[in-house]
Amino acid sequence: MEFNPDTLEASAIYKLLTSSIIPRPIGWISTIDENGINNLAPFSYFNAVGDDPPNVMFSTVCGNNTNKDTLNNVLANKQFVVNMVTEALVEQMNATSQAVPSNVDEFELVGLTPIASTKIKPMRVKESPITFECEMVHHYFLENHKQGGACIVIGRIVMMHIDKSVLLDNYKINMETYKPVARLAGSNYIKIGEMFSIKRS
């Protein structure tokens, strides 16, 4: 079957897209507002986009033409932290996806420990074994949208924090101790399963 996004309703596009492009890593983004209130929210439109220099991207929807707190904070101070999600943190990550007033600190809401970053103002999640301090270098609002669209944010990693418990020799990450979680469709997530290797030709 063929589906034309121009004539398909937004909910159908979302279901087809998020069920086809899987698994997706989760960017658990922490920011801070002008009053010093922490914000923490997960985004599954997230990935690395380069390593020279190291950059990541995440995309946030703008439902009803309204920005999420995460986006407002990043646009205001151009800083954010990516906290990687593990099996041990998945319940708290999910809890931070709920819509709460801007003056609510999600770290406090779900019982996480905020710790200071090295180069930027937003706090890091102490319980996450891998965190990246980022400075925004670019953002772009998607055009010709149906229901508010989305904004893509690209940030340069200015500091990496890797816990010794997940670090192997030669800067490799131990998947057995890291235990990352990725997003599927709907309410489904996935753990690391069977791995295999193919040498590049």
PDB file of C-alpha atoms in Angstrom:
ATOM      1  CA  MET A   1       0.000   0.000   0.000  1.00  0.00           C
ATOM      2  CA  GLU A   2       1.054   3.585  -0.545  1.00  0.00           C
ATOM      3  CA  PHE A   3       0.466   6.431   1.892  1.00  0.00           C
ATOM      4  CA  ASN A   4       0.818  10.087   0.950  1.00  0.00           C
ATOM      5  CA  PRO A   5       1.785  12.153   4.025  1.00  0.00           C
ATOM      6  CA  ASP A   6       0.103  15.177   2.447  1.00  0.00           C
ATOM      7  CA  THR A   7      -3.313  13.513   2.670  1.00  0.00           C
ATOM      8  CA  LEU A   8      -2.797  11.245   5.700  1.00  0.00           C
ATOM      9  CA  GLU A   9      -3.943  12.390   9.136  1.00  0.00           C
ATOM     10  CA  ALA A  10      -1.216  13.257  11.603  1.00  0.00           C
ATOM     11  CA  SER A  11      -1.924  10.375  13.996  1.00  0.00           C
ATOM     12  CA  ALA A  12      -1.552   7.833  11.187  1.00  0.00           C
ATOM     13  CA  ILE A  13       1.753   9.351  10.088  1.00  0.00           C
ATOM     14  CA  TYR A  14       3.030   9.167  13.658  1.00  0.00           C
ATOM     15  CA  LYS A  15       2.070   5.504  14.058  1.00  0.00           C
ATOM     16  CA  LEU A  16       3.632   4.432  10.771  1.00  0.00           C
ATOM     17  CA  LEU A  17       6.803   6.425  11.362  1.00  0.00           C
ATOM     18  CA  THR A  18       7.466   5.423  14.960  1.00  0.00           C
ATOM     19  CA  SER A  19       6.635   1.777  14.284  1.00  0.00           C
ATOM     20  CA  SER A  20       8.948   1.577  11.259  1.00  0.00           C
ATOM     21  CA  ILE A  21      12.024   3.470  12.431  1.00  0.00           C
ATOM     22  CA  ILE A  22      13.033   1.357  15.409  1.00  0.00           C
ATOM     23  CA  PRO A  23      14.637   1.077  17.829  1.00  0.00           C
ATOM     24  CA  ARG A  24      15.264   4.741  18.630  1.00  0.00           C
ATOM     25  CA  PRO A  25      17.696   5.885  21.327  1.00  0.00           C
ATOM     26  CA  ILE A  26      16.205   8.080  24.040  1.00  0.00           C
ATOM     27  CA  GLY A  27      17.633  11.510  24.726  1.00  0.00           C
ATOM     28  CA  TRP A  28      16.735  12.314  28.324  1.00  0.00           C
ATOM     29  CA  ILE A  29      17.224  16.063  28.164  1.00  0.00           C
ATOM     30  CA  SER A  30      17.807  18.202  31.237  1.00  0.00           C
ATOM     31  CA  THR A  31      17.611  21.983  31.049  1.00  0.00           C
ATOM     32  CA  ILE A  32      17.220  24.907  33.424  1.00  0.00           C
ATOM     33  CA  ASP A  33      15.015  27.981  33.179  1.00  0.00           C
ATOM     34  CA  GLU A  34      15.746  31.617  33.972  1.00  0.00           C
ATOM     35  CA  ASN A  35      14.554  31.100  37.559  1.00  0.00           C
ATOM     36  CA  GLY A  36      16.899  28.175  38.154  1.00  0.00           C
ATOM     37  CA  ILE A  37      14.178  25.500  37.988  1.00  0.00           C
ATOM     38  CA  ASN A  38      15.330  22.174  36.565  1.00  0.00           C
ATOM     39  CA  ASN A  39      13.477  20.474  33.732  1.00  0.00           C
ATOM     40  CA  LEU A  40      13.913  16.876  32.632  1.00  0.00           C
ATOM     41  CA  ALA A  41      12.096  15.165  29.752  1.00  0.00           C
ATOM     42  CA  PRO A  42      12.678  12.229  27.367  1.00  0.00           C
ATOM     43  CA  PHE A  43      12.783  12.510  23.575  1.00  0.00           C
ATOM     44  CA  SER A  44      12.910   9.538  21.211  1.00  0.00           C
ATOM     45  CA  TYR A  45      13.552  11.707  18.171  1.00  0.00           C
ATOM     46  CA  PHE A  46      17.207  11.777  19.184  1.00  0.00           C
ATOM     47  CA  ASN A  47      20.578  10.656  17.858  1.00  0.00           C
ATOM     48  CA  ALA A  48      24.244  11.469  17.290  1.00  0.00           C
ATOM     49  CA  VAL A  49      24.854  13.429  14.092  1.00  0.00           C
ATOM     50  CA  GLY A  50      28.646  13.614  13.940  1.00  0.00           C
ATOM     51  CA  ASP A  51      31.887  13.183  15.853  1.00  0.00           C
ATOM     52  CA  ASP A  52      34.148  15.892  14.383  1.00  0.00           C
ATOM     53  CA  PRO A  53      33.074  17.865  16.312  1.00  0.00           C
ATOM     54  CA  PRO A  54      30.757  15.648  18.382  1.00  0.00           C
ATOM     55  CA  ASN A  55      27.146  16.736  17.908  1.00  0.00           C
ATOM     56  CA  VAL A  56      23.768  15.330  18.887  1.00  0.00           C
ATOM     57  CA  MET A  57      20.250  16.241  17.867  1.00  0.00           C
ATOM     58  CA  PHE A  58      16.808  15.965  19.359  1.00  0.00           C
ATOM     59  CA  SER A  59      13.440  17.035  18.060  1.00  0.00           C
ATOM     60  CA  THR A  60      10.518  18.252  20.134  1.00  0.00           C
ATOM     61  CA  VAL A  61       6.952  18.603  18.938  1.00  0.00           C
ATOM     62  CA  CYS A  62       5.163  21.926  19.309  1.00  0.00           C
ATOM     63  CA  GLY A  63       1.605  20.782  19.963  1.00  0.00           C
ATOM     64  CA  ASN A  64      -1.036  23.483  19.537  1.00  0.00           C
ATOM     65  CA  ASN A  65       1.780  25.808  18.453  1.00  0.00           C
ATOM     66  CA  THR A  66       3.157  25.722  21.997  1.00  0.00           C
ATOM     67  CA  ASN A  67       6.787  24.974  22.833  1.00  0.00           C
ATOM     68  CA  LYS A  68       7.675  22.461  25.497  1.00  0.00           C
ATOM     69  CA  ASP A  69       9.604  23.749  28.515  1.00  0.00           C
ATOM     70  CA  THR A  70      12.700  21.946  27.256  1.00  0.00           C
ATOM     71  CA  LEU A  71      12.710  23.904  24.021  1.00  0.00           C
ATOM     72  CA  ASN A  72      11.973  27.236  25.689  1.00  0.00           C
ATOM     73  CA  ASN A  73      14.880  26.703  28.072  1.00  0.00           C
ATOM     74  CA  VAL A  74      17.308  25.688  25.323  1.00  0.00           C
ATOM     75  CA  LEU A  75      16.347  28.634  23.132  1.00  0.00           C
ATOM     76  CA  ALA A  76      16.818  30.970  26.111  1.00  0.00           C
ATOM     77  CA  ASN A  77      20.243  29.814  27.308  1.00  0.00           C
ATOM     78  CA  LYS A  78      21.454  27.517  24.486  1.00  0.00           C
ATOM     79  CA  GLN A  79      22.456  24.713  26.848  1.00  0.00           C
ATOM     80  CA  PHE A  80      21.228  21.203  27.658  1.00  0.00           C
ATOM     81  CA  VAL A  81      22.410  17.847  29.008  1.00  0.00           C
ATOM     82  CA  VAL A  82      21.727  14.460  27.436  1.00  0.00           C
ATOM     83  CA  ASN A  83      21.344  11.792  30.116  1.00  0.00           C
ATOM     84  CA  MET A  84      21.334   8.271  28.669  1.00  0.00           C
ATOM     85  CA  VAL A  85      18.568   5.926  29.824  1.00  0.00           C
ATOM     86  CA  THR A  86      19.275   2.489  31.283  1.00  0.00           C
ATOM     87  CA  GLU A  87      17.092  -0.392  32.420  1.00  0.00           C
ATOM     88  CA  ALA A  88      17.390   0.806  36.016  1.00  0.00           C
ATOM     89  CA  LEU A  89      16.121   4.276  35.099  1.00  0.00           C
ATOM     90  CA  VAL A  90      13.329   3.474  32.648  1.00  0.00           C
ATOM     91  CA  GLU A  91      10.452   3.949  35.123  1.00  0.00           C
ATOM     92  CA  GLN A  92      11.716   7.350  36.240  1.00  0.00           C
ATOM     93  CA  MET A  93      12.370   8.339  32.639  1.00  0.00           C
ATOM     94  CA  ASN A  94       8.797   7.453  31.739  1.00  0.00           C
ATOM     95  CA  ALA A  95       7.478   9.447  34.700  1.00  0.00           C
ATOM     96  CA  THR A  96       9.261  12.569  33.450  1.00  0.00           C
ATOM     97  CA  SER A  97       7.306  12.404  30.194  1.00  0.00           C
ATOM     98  CA  GLN A  98       4.126  13.573  31.913  1.00  0.00           C
ATOM     99  CA  ALA A  99       2.919  17.134  31.408  1.00  0.00           C
ATOM    100  CA  VAL A 100       3.484  19.176  34.555  1.00  0.00           C
ATOM    101  CA  PRO A 101       3.594  22.942  35.246  1.00  0.00           C
ATOM    102  CA  SER A 102       6.811  24.766  34.349  1.00  0.00           C
ATOM    103  CA  ASN A 103       7.615  25.409  38.010  1.00  0.00           C
ATOM    104  CA  VAL A 104       7.794  21.676  38.798  1.00  0.00           C
ATOM    105  CA  ASP A 105      11.306  20.222  39.082  1.00  0.00           C
ATOM    106  CA  GLU A 106      11.188  16.754  37.483  1.00  0.00           C
ATOM    107  CA  PHE A 107      14.315  15.687  39.388  1.00  0.00           C
ATOM    108  CA  GLU A 108      12.368  16.128  42.633  1.00  0.00           C
ATOM    109  CA  LEU A 109       9.172  14.741  41.133  1.00  0.00           C
ATOM    110  CA  VAL A 110      10.682  11.334  40.335  1.00  0.00           C
ATOM    111  CA  GLY A 111      13.392  11.130  42.996  1.00  0.00           C
ATOM    112  CA  LEU A 112      16.526  11.697  40.930  1.00  0.00           C
ATOM    113  CA  THR A 113      19.722  13.392  42.040  1.00  0.00           C
ATOM    114  CA  PRO A 114      20.754  16.568  40.192  1.00  0.00           C
ATOM    115  CA  ILE A 115      24.499  17.137  40.021  1.00  0.00           C
ATOM    116  CA  ALA A 116      26.357  20.103  38.604  1.00  0.00           C
ATOM    117  CA  SER A 117      27.733  20.055  35.091  1.00  0.00           C
ATOM    118  CA  THR A 118      31.319  21.092  34.405  1.00  0.00           C
ATOM    119  CA  LYS A 119      30.870  23.661  31.633  1.00  0.00           C
ATOM    120  CA  ILE A 120      27.173  24.526  31.492  1.00  0.00           C
ATOM    121  CA  LYS A 121      24.333  25.454  33.870  1.00  0.00           C
ATOM    122  CA  PRO A 122      21.798  22.613  33.413  1.00  0.00           C
ATOM    123  CA  MET A 123      22.134  19.808  35.936  1.00  0.00           C
ATOM    124  CA  ARG A 124      22.974  16.195  35.120  1.00  0.00           C
ATOM    125  CA  VAL A 125      21.208  13.057  36.336  1.00  0.00           C
ATOM    126  CA  LYS A 126      23.632  11.477  38.801  1.00  0.00           C
ATOM    127  CA  GLU A 127      22.051   8.056  38.357  1.00  0.00           C
ATOM    128  CA  SER A 128      22.735   8.006  34.598  1.00  0.00           C
ATOM    129  CA  PRO A 129      26.086   6.359  33.768  1.00  0.00           C
ATOM    130  CA  ILE A 130      26.578   8.435  30.611  1.00  0.00           C
ATOM    131  CA  THR A 131      25.821  12.134  30.288  1.00  0.00           C
ATOM    132  CA  PHE A 132      26.763  14.724  27.678  1.00  0.00           C
ATOM    133  CA  GLU A 133      26.929  18.450  28.327  1.00  0.00           C
ATOM    134  CA  CYS A 134      25.835  20.290  25.181  1.00  0.00           C
ATOM    135  CA  GLU A 135      25.709  23.791  23.784  1.00  0.00           C
ATOM    136  CA  MET A 136      23.153  24.496  21.065  1.00  0.00           C
ATOM    137  CA  VAL A 137      24.679  25.344  17.696  1.00  0.00           C
ATOM    138  CA  HIS A 138      21.539  25.292  15.547  1.00  0.00           C
ATOM    139  CA  HIS A 139      17.778  24.906  15.660  1.00  0.00           C
ATOM    140  CA  TYR A 140      15.183  24.616  12.928  1.00  0.00           C
ATOM    141  CA  PHE A 141      11.384  24.704  13.040  1.00  0.00           C
ATOM    142  CA  LEU A 142       9.783  22.294  10.578  1.00  0.00           C
ATOM    143  CA  GLU A 143       7.613  24.079   8.035  1.00  0.00           C
ATOM    144  CA  ASN A 144       4.258  23.248   6.419  1.00  0.00           C
ATOM    145  CA  HIS A 145       3.006  21.395   9.487  1.00  0.00           C
ATOM    146  CA  LYS A 146      -0.515  20.256  10.334  1.00  0.00           C
ATOM    147  CA  GLN A 147      -0.658  20.437  14.126  1.00  0.00           C
ATOM    148  CA  GLY A 148       2.094  22.697  15.414  1.00  0.00           C
ATOM    149  CA  GLY A 149       5.095  20.990  13.853  1.00  0.00           C
ATOM    150  CA  ALA A 150       8.365  20.360  15.604  1.00  0.00           C
ATOM    151  CA  CYS A 151      11.751  21.915  16.252  1.00  0.00           C
ATOM    152  CA  ILE A 152      15.064  20.192  15.641  1.00  0.00           C
ATOM    153  CA  VAL A 153      17.862  21.164  18.033  1.00  0.00           C
ATOM    154  CA  ILE A 154      21.512  20.375  17.327  1.00  0.00           C
ATOM    155  CA  GLY A 155      24.010  20.671  20.138  1.00  0.00           C
ATOM    156  CA  ARG A 156      27.748  20.315  20.340  1.00  0.00           C
ATOM    157  CA  ILE A 157      29.010  18.061  23.120  1.00  0.00           C
ATOM    158  CA  VAL A 158      31.398  20.105  25.242  1.00  0.00           C
ATOM    159  CA  MET A 159      31.928  17.548  28.015  1.00  0.00           C
ATOM    160  CA  MET A 160      31.376  13.788  28.304  1.00  0.00           C
ATOM    161  CA  HIS A 161      30.818  12.001  31.613  1.00  0.00           C
ATOM    162  CA  ILE A 162      31.223   8.211  31.494  1.00  0.00           C
ATOM    163  CA  ASP A 163      30.985   6.181  34.701  1.00  0.00           C
ATOM    164  CA  LYS A 164      33.824   3.708  35.225  1.00  0.00           C
ATOM    165  CA  SER A 165      31.300   0.912  35.659  1.00  0.00           C
ATOM    166  CA  VAL A 166      30.414   1.003  31.941  1.00  0.00           C
ATOM    167  CA  LEU A 167      33.847   1.831  30.526  1.00  0.00           C
ATOM    168  CA  LEU A 168      36.162  -0.724  28.945  1.00  0.00           C
ATOM    169  CA  ASP A 169      39.710  -0.371  27.642  1.00  0.00           C
ATOM    170  CA  ASN A 170      40.334   1.766  24.562  1.00  0.00           C
ATOM    171  CA  TYR A 171      37.260   3.961  25.212  1.00  0.00           C
ATOM    172  CA  LYS A 172      34.728   1.217  24.548  1.00  0.00           C
ATOM    173  CA  ILE A 173      31.415   0.915  26.396  1.00  0.00           C
ATOM    174  CA  ASN A 174      30.486  -2.312  28.203  1.00  0.00           C
ATOM    175  CA  MET A 175      26.939  -3.130  27.041  1.00  0.00           C
ATOM    176  CA  GLU A 176      26.521  -5.742  29.780  1.00  0.00           C
ATOM    177  CA  THR A 177      26.892  -3.135  32.520  1.00  0.00           C
ATOM    178  CA  TYR A 178      25.517  -0.147  30.585  1.00  0.00           C
ATOM    179  CA  LYS A 179      22.171  -1.843  29.796  1.00  0.00           C
ATOM    180  CA  PRO A 180      20.667   0.906  27.607  1.00  0.00           C
ATOM    181  CA  VAL A 181      16.988   1.090  26.728  1.00  0.00           C
ATOM    182  CA  ALA A 182      15.567   2.182  23.361  1.00  0.00           C
ATOM    183  CA  ARG A 183      12.111   3.266  22.219  1.00  0.00           C
ATOM    184  CA  LEU A 184       9.758   1.291  20.032  1.00  0.00           C
ATOM    185  CA  ALA A 185       6.186   2.241  19.124  1.00  0.00           C
ATOM    186  CA  GLY A 186       3.386   3.088  21.537  1.00  0.00           C
ATOM    187  CA  SER A 187       4.286   2.166  25.114  1.00  0.00           C
ATOM    188  CA  ASN A 188       6.918  -0.368  24.039  1.00  0.00           C
ATOM    189  CA  TYR A 189      10.645  -0.270  24.784  1.00  0.00           C
ATOM    190  CA  ILE A 190      13.491  -2.672  24.081  1.00  0.00           C
ATOM    191  CA  LYS A 191      16.629  -3.854  25.863  1.00  0.00           C
ATOM    192  CA  ILE A 192      19.856  -4.915  24.204  1.00  0.00           C
ATOM    193  CA  GLY A 193      19.260  -8.369  22.764  1.00  0.00           C
ATOM    194  CA  GLU A 194      21.365 -10.650  20.616  1.00  0.00           C
ATOM    195  CA  MET A 195      24.308  -8.845  19.007  1.00  0.00           C
ATOM    196  CA  PHE A 196      26.250  -9.842  15.899  1.00  0.00           C
ATOM    197  CA  SER A 197      29.172  -8.366  13.976  1.00  0.00           C
ATOM    198  CA  ILE A 198      29.821  -7.785  10.287  1.00  0.00           C
ATOM    199  CA  LYS A 199      33.184  -6.526   9.115  1.00  0.00           C
ATOM    200  CA  ARG A 200      33.133  -3.614   6.703  1.00  0.00           C
ATOM    201  CA  SER A 201      34.190  -4.556   3.180  1.00  0.00           C
TER     202      SER A 201
END
